[in-house]
Coordinates of C-alpha atoms and ligand atoms in Angstrom, one line a residue:
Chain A
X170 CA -82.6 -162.5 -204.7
X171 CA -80.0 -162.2 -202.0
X172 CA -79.6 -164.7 -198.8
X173 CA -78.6 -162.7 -196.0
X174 CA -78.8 -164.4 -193.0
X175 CA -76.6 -161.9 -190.5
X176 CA -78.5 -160.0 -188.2
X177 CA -77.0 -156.6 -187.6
X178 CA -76.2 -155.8 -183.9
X179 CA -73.7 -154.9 -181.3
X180 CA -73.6 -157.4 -178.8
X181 CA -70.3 -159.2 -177.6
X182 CA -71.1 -162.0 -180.3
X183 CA -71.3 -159.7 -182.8
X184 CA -67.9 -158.2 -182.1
X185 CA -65.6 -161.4 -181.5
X186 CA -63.8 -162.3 -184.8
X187 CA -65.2 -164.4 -187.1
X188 CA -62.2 -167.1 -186.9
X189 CA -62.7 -167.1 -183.3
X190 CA -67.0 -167.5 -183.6
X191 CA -65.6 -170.5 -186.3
X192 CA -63.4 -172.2 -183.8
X193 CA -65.8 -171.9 -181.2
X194 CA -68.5 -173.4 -183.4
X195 CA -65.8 -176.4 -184.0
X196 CA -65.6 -177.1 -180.4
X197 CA -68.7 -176.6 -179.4
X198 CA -69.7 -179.5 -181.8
X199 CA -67.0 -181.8 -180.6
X200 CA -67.7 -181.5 -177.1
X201 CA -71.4 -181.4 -177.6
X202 CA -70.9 -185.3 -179.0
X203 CA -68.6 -186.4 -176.2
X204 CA -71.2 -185.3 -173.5
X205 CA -72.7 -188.1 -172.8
X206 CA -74.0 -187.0 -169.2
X207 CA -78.3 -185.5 -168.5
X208 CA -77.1 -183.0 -166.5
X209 CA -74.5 -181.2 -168.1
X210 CA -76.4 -181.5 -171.4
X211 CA -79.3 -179.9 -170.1
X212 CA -77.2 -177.2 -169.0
X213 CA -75.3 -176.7 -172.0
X214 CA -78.1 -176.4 -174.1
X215 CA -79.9 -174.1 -171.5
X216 CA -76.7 -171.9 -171.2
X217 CA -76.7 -172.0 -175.6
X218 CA -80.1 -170.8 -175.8
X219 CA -79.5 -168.1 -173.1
X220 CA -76.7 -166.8 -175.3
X221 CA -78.2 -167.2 -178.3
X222 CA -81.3 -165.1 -177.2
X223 CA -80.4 -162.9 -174.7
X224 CA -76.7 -162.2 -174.8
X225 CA -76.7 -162.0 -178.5
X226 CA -79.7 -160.4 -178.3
X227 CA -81.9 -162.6 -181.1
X228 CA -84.6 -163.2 -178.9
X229 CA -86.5 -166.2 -178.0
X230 CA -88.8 -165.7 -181.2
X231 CA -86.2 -166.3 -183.4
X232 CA -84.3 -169.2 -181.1
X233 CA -88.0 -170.6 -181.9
X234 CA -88.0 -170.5 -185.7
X235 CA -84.3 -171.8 -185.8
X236 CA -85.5 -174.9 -183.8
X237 CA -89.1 -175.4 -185.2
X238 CA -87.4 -176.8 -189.1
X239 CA -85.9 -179.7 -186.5
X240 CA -88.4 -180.6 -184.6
X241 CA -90.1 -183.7 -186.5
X242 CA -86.9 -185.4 -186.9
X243 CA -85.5 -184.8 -183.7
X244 CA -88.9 -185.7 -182.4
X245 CA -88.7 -189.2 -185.3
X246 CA -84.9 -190.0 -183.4
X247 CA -86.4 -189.3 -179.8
X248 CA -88.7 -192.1 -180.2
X249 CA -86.5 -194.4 -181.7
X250 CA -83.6 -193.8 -178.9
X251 CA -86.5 -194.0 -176.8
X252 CA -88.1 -197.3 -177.9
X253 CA -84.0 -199.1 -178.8
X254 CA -82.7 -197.2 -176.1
X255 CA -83.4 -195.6 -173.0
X256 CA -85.5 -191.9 -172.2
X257 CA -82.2 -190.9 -170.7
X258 CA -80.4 -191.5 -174.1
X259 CA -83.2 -189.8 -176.1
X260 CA -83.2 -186.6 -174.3
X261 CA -79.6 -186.8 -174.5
X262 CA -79.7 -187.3 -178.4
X263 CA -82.5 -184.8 -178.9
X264 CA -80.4 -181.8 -176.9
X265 CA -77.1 -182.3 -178.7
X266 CA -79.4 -182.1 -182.3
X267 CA -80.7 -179.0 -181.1
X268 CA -78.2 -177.8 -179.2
X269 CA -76.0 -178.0 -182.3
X270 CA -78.1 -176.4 -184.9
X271 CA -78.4 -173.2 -182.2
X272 CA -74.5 -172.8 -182.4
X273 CA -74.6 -173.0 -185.7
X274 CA -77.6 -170.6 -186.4
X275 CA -76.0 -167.8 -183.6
X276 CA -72.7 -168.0 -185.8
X277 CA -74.5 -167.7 -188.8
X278 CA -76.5 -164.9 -187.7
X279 CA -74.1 -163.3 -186.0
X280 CA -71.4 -162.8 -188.7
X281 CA -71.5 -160.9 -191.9
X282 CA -71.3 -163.4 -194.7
X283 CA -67.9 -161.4 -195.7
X284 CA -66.0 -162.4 -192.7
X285 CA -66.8 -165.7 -193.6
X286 CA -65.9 -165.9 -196.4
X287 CA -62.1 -164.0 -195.1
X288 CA -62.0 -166.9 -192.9
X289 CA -62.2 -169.3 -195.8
X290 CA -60.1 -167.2 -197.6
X291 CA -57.3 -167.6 -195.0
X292 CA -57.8 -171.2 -195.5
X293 CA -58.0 -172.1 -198.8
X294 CA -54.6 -169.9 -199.2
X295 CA -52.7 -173.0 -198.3
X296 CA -53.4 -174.2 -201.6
X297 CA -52.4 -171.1 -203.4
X298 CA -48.8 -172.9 -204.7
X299 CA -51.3 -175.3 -206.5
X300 CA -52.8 -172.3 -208.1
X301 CA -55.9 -171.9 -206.9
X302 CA -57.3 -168.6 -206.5
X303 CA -58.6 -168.5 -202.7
X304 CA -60.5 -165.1 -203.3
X305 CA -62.7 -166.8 -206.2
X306 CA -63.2 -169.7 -204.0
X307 CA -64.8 -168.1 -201.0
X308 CA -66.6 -165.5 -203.5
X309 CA -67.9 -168.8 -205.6
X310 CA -69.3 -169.9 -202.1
X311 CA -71.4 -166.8 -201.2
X312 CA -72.5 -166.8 -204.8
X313 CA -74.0 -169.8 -205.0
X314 CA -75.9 -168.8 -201.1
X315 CA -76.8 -165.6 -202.7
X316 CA -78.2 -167.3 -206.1
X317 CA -80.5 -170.2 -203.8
X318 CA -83.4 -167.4 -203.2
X319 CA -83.5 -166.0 -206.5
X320 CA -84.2 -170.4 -208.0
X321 CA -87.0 -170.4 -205.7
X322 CA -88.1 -166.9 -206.6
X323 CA -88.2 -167.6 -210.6
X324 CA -89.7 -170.9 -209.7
X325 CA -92.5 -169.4 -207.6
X326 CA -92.6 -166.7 -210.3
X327 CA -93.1 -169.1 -213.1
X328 CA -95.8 -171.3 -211.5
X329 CA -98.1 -167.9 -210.8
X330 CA -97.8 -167.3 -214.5
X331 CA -98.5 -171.1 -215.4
X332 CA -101.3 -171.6 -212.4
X333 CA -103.0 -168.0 -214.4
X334 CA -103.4 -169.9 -217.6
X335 CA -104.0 -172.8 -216.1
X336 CA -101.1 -175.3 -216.1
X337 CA -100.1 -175.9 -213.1
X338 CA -100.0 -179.1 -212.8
X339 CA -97.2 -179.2 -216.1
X340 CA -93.8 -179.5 -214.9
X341 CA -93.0 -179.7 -218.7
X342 CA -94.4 -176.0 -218.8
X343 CA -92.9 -174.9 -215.8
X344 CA -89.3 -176.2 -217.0
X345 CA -88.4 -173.9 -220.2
X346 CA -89.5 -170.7 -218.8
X347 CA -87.7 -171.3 -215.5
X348 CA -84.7 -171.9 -217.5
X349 CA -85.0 -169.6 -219.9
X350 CA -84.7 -167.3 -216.7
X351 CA -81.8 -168.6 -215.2
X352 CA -79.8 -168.6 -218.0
X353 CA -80.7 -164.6 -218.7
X354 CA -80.2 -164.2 -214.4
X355 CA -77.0 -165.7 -215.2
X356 CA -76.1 -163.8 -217.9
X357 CA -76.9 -160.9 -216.7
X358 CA -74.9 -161.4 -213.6
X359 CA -72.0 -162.4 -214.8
X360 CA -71.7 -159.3 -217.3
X361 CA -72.4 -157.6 -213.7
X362 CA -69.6 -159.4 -212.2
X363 CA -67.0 -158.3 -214.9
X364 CA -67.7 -155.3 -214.8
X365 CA -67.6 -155.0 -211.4
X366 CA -63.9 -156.2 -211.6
X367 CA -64.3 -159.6 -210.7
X368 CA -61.1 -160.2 -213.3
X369 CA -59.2 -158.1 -211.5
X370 CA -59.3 -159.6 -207.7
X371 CA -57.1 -161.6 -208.1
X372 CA -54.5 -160.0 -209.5
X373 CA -51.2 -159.7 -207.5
X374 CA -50.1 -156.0 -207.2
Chain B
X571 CA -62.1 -139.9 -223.7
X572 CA -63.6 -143.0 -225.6
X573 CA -63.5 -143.8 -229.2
X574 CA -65.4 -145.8 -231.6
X575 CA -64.1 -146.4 -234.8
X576 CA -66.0 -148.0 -237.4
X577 CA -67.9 -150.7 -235.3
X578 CA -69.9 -153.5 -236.5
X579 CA -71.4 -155.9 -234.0
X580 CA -73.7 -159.2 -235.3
X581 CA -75.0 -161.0 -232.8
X582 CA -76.3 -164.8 -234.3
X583 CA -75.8 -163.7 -237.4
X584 CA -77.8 -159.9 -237.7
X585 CA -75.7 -156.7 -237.8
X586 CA -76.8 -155.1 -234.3
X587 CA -74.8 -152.2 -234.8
X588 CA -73.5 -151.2 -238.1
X589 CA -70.7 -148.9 -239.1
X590 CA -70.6 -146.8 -235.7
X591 CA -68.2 -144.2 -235.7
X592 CA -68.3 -141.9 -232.4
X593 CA -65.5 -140.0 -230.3
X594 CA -66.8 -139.3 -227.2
X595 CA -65.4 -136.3 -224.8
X596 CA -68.5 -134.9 -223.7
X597 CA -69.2 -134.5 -219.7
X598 CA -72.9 -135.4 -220.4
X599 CA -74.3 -138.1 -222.7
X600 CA -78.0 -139.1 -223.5
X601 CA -78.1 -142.2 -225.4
X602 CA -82.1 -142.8 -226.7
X603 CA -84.0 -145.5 -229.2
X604 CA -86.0 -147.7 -229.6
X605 CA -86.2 -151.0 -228.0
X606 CA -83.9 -153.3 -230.0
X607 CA -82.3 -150.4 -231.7
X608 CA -78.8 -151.5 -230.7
X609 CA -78.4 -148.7 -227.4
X610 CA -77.3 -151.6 -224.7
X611 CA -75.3 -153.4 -227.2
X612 CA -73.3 -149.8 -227.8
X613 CA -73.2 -149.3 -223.6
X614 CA -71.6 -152.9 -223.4
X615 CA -69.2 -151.8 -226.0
X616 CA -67.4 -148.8 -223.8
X617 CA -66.6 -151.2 -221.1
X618 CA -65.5 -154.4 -223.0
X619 CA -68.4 -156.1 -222.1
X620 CA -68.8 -156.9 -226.1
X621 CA -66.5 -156.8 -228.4
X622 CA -66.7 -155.7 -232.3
X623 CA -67.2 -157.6 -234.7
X624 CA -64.9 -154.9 -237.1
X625 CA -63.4 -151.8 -235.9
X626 CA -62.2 -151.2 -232.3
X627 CA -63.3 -149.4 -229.1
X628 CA -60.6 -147.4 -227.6
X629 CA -60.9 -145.9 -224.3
X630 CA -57.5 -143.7 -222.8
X631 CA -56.2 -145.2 -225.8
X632 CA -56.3 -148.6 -224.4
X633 CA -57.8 -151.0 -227.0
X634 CA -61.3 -153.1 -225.2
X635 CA -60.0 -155.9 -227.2
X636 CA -56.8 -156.2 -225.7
X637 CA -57.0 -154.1 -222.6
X638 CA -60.1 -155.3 -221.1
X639 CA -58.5 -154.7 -217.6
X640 CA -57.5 -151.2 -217.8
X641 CA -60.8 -150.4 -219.8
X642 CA -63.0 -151.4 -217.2
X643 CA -61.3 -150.0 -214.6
X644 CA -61.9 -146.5 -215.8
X645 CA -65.2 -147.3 -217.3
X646 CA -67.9 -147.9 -214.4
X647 CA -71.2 -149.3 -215.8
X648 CA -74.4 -149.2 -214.2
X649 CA -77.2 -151.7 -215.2
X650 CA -81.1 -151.4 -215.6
X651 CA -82.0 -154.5 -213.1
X652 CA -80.3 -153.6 -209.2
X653 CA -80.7 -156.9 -208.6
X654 CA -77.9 -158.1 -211.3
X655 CA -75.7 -155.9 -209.9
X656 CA -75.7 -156.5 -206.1
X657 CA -73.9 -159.1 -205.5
X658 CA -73.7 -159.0 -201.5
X659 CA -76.0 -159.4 -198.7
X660 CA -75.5 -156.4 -196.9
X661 CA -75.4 -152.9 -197.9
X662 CA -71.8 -152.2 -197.1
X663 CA -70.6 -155.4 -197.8
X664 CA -71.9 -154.8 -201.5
X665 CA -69.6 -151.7 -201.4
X666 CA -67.0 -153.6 -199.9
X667 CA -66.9 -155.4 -203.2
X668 CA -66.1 -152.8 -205.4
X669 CA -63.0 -152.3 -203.5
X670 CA -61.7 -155.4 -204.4
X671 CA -59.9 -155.1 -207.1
X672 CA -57.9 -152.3 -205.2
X673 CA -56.8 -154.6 -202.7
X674 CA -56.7 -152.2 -200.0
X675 CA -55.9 -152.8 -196.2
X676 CA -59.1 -153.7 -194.3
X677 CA -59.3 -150.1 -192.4
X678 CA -58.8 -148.6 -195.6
X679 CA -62.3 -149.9 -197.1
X680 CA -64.3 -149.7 -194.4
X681 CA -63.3 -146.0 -194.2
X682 CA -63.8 -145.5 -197.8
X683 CA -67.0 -147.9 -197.6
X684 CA -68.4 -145.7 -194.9
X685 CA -67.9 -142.4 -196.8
X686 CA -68.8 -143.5 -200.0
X687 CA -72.3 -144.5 -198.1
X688 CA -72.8 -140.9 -196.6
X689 CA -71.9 -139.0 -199.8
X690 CA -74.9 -141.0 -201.7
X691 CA -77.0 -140.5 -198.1
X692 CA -77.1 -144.7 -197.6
X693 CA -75.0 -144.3 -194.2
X694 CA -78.8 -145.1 -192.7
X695 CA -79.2 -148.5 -194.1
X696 CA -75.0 -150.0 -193.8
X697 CA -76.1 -152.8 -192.2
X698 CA -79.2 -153.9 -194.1
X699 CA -80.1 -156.4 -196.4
X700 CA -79.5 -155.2 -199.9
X701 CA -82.5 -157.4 -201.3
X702 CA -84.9 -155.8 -199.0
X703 CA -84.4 -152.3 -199.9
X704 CA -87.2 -150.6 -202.2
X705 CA -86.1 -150.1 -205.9
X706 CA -84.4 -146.5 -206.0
X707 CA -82.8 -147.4 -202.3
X708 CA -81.5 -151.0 -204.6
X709 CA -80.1 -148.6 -207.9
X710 CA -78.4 -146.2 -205.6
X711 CA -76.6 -148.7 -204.0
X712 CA -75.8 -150.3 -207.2
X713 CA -74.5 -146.7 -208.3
X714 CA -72.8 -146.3 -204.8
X715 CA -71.0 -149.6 -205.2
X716 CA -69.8 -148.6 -209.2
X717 CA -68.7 -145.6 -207.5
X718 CA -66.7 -146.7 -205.0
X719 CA -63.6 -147.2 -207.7
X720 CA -63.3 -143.7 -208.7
X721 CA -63.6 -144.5 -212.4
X722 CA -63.2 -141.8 -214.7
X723 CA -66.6 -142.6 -217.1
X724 CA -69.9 -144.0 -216.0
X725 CA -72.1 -145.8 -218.4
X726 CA -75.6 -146.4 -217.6
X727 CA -78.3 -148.6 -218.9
X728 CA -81.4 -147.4 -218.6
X729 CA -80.9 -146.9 -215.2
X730 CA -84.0 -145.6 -214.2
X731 CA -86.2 -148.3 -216.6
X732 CA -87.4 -150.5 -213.8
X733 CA -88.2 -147.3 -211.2
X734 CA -91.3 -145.1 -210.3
X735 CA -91.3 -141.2 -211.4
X736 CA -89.7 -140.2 -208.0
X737 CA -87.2 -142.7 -207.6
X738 CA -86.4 -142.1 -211.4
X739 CA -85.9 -138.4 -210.6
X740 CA -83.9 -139.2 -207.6
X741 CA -81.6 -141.7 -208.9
X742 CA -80.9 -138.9 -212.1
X743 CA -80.6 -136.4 -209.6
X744 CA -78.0 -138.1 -207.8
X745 CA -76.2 -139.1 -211.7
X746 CA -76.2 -135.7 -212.4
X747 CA -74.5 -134.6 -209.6
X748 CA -71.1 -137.0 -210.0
X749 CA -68.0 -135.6 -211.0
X750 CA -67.0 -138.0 -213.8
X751 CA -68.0 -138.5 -217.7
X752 CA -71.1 -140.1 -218.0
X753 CA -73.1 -141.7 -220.8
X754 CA -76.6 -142.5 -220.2
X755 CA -79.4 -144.9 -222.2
X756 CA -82.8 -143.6 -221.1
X757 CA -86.3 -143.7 -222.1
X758 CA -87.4 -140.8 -219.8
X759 CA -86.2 -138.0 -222.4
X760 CA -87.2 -135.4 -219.8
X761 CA -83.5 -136.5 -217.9
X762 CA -81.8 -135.1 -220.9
X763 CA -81.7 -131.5 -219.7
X764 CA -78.4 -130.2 -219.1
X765 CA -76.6 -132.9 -221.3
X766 CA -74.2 -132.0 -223.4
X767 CA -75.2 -133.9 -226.2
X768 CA -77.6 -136.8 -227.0
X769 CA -77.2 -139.9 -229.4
X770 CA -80.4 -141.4 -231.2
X771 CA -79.8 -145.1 -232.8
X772 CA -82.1 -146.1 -234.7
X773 CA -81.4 -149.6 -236.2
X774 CA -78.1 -150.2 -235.1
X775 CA -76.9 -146.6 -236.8
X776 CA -76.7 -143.2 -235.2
X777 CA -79.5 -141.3 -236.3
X778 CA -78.8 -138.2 -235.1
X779 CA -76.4 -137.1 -233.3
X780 CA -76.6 -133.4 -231.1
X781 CA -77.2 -130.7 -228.5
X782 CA -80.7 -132.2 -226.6
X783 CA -82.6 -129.5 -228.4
X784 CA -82.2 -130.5 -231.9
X785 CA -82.0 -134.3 -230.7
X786 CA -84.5 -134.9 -229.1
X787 CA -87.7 -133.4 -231.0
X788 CA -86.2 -135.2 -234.3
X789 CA -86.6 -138.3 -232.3
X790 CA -90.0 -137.6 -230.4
X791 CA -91.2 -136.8 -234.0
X792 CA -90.1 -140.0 -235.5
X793 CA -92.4 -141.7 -233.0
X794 CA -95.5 -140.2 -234.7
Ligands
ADP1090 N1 -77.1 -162.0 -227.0 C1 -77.8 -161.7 -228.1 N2 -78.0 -162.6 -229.1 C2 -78.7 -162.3 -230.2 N3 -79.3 -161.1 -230.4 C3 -79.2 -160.2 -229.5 C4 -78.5 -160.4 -228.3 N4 -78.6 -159.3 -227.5 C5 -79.3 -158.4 -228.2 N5 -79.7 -158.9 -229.4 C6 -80.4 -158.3 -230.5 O1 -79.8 -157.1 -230.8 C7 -80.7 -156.0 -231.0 C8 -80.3 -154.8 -230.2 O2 -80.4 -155.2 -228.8 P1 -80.1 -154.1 -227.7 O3 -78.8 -153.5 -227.9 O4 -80.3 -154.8 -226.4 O5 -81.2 -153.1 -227.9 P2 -81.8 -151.9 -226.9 O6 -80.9 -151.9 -225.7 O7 -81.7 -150.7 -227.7 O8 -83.2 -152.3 -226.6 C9 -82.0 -156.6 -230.7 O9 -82.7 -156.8 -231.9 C10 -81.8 -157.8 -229.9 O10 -82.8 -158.7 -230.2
MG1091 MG1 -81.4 -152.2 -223.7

């Protein structure tokens, strides 16, 4: 139904601004590709994962399940930088991977998806003279993250229905129902939405 | 005060409702029927959600037609399916959102956020994820969230369809204690007490139309 990804808590992550968490990010993954040197990527990813886990208080588990999705490709790279390359350049390559996606999964779970999408709000309202609507903009975007779960839910819905009589191998049968459901989901949401006052945000007042 | 004068709706082509005439003032309103009689096309009337087909919908005296807007910023609307409705990932954030259309300062909502969550006892669960919440917890944030505007009239939709006996109870409970107008569609006939007056449709007409006590036992002995 609804991707939430923040983690509630107190820690000093959770309290800087988003804008500031989103610059940091930005940084973060610039620097993180000019360091080209063992030691201080070793340490940089050591320091991330300290933060990450213990300042921010997610804990080691979690630090786990964000890196564990990564692992067979930065494991497929490692072994080609090893084999063209050097082990030196491999490490190197398989830290700044990792390294990376931690930054990006402590912002993500450290920020509410609303100051996000404040952030991007900020930003698209450069464009406002061309008439676009920044507030519909950011809420399209957290829309669309909150609508991915409910796909896979009909889906997995859907084929438990089909596998009970017996067609689960049918992508044929699978296809109307699920989007027979999506459309309803969608039309049910959107009536939702507008009454709700989704006409009304933007409105200048 | 909502009005409904001479509505016809036909949806593909078969008269859903047909010839509805109804002035609504009442503080309490039970809306029961069949399935398919024509009850959520009427809810989605009072907000603008649908328009007629003939005849208009006039709430405050502004026309749904025209005024869609005003309309449903007085009319809240509360739907069966929670998850329809909730639209953010947190709790408060959800609440957040009904704000919007306000466009108040940022200290503003989260003040307003924060007591609108302890008047409908959710203060407890701010933080968590809206999806993860049981059923009752899921339609009383959706009801907090509607809430959140003020708006004069709340129209329900068989709010408490998809919920157990206790969370049914609860979720009337708290409905019965709001301030504002509010029109309800229910199957559970035993949430009626205390209304001021209940609507049966019966094929897209108003079959009867009354205090609960005549109302409802001319509908319950329809059924048999
Ligand atoms: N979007 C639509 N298109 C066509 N027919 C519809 C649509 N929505 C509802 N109907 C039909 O209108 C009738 C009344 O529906 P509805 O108002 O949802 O009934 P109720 O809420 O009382 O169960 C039903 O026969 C239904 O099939
Ligand atoms: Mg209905």
């Amino acid at each position: 139904m609804i991707a939430g990804l923040y983690l509630p808590g107190d820690s000093v992550i959770h309290q800087l601004s988003a804008p500031v968490k989103l610059s940091l990010m930005v940084v973060m993954g610039l620097a993180l590709v000019l360091v080209d040197h063992i030691f201080v990527m070793v340490s940089v990813a050591i320091t991330t994962g300290f933060v990450f886990s213990v300042l921010a208080g997610l804990g080691f588990a979690r630090l786990w399940l964000a890196t564990r999705p990564l692992l067979i490709w930065v494991l497929f790279i490692a072994l080609a930088q090893f084999w063209f390359v050097t082990a030196e350049a491999a490490v190197l390559v398989s830290l700044r991977l990792v390294t990376l996606v931690w930054v990006a999964a402590l912002v993500t779970y450290t920020t509410r998806l609303s100051e996000m999408s404040d952030v991007l709000v900020a930003i698209c309202s450069v464009f406002r003279p061309l008439g676009v609507n920044p507030e519909r903009i950011s809420f399209l975007i957290a829309l669309t993250i909150r609508l991915i779960p409910s796909v896979f839910e009909i889906v997995r819905d859907v084929r438990d229905v089909q596998k009970a009589r017996g067609l689960e191998r049918s992508y044929t049968a699978m296809f109307v129902p699920v989007l027979t459901r999506l459309l309803r989901e969608a039309d049910a949401l959107s009536d939702a939405l507008v009454a709700r006052g989704f006409e009304r945000w933007g409105d200048q007042q | 005060m909502i009005s409904v004068d001479h509505v016809t709706v036909r949806l593909q082509g078969r008269v859903v409702l047909d010839d509805v005439a109804l002035s609504l003032t009442e503080r309490r309103i039970g809306v029961i029927g069949d399935n398919g009689s024509g009850k959520s096309t009427l809810a989605k009337l009072l907000n603008g959600l649908l328009l007629p087909d003939e005849g208009t919908v006039t709430v405050d005296g502004f026309d749904t037609r025209s005024h869609g807007k005003e309309v449903r910023s007085r009319v809240g609307f509360l739907f069966q399916n929670p998850d329809n409705q909730i639209v953010m990932p947190t709790v408060a954030e959800d609440l957040a959102l009904g704000l919007k259309p306000l466009r108040l300062e940022a200290e503003r909502v989260r003040q307003c956020v924060s007591e609108t969550l302890e008047r409908f006892a959710l203060s407890h669960m701010a933080d968590r994820s809206a999806h993860l919440l049981s059923g009752g917890e899921k339609q009383l944030v959706a009801l907090a969230g509607v809430m959140i505007s003020e708006p004069d009239i709340l129209v329900c939709d068989e709010p408490t369809t998809l919920l157990d006996r206790r969370n049914a109870a609860l979720v009337m409970k708290t409905i019965a204690g709001l301030s504002c107008m509010v029109i309800t569609v229910t199957h559970h006939v035993e949430h009626l007490d205390g209304f001021d007056r209940v609507l049966v449709i019966d094929e897209g007409r108003v079959a009867h139309d009354g205090t609960p006590d005549q109302a409802i036992p001319s509908y319950l002995e329809s059924l048999s």
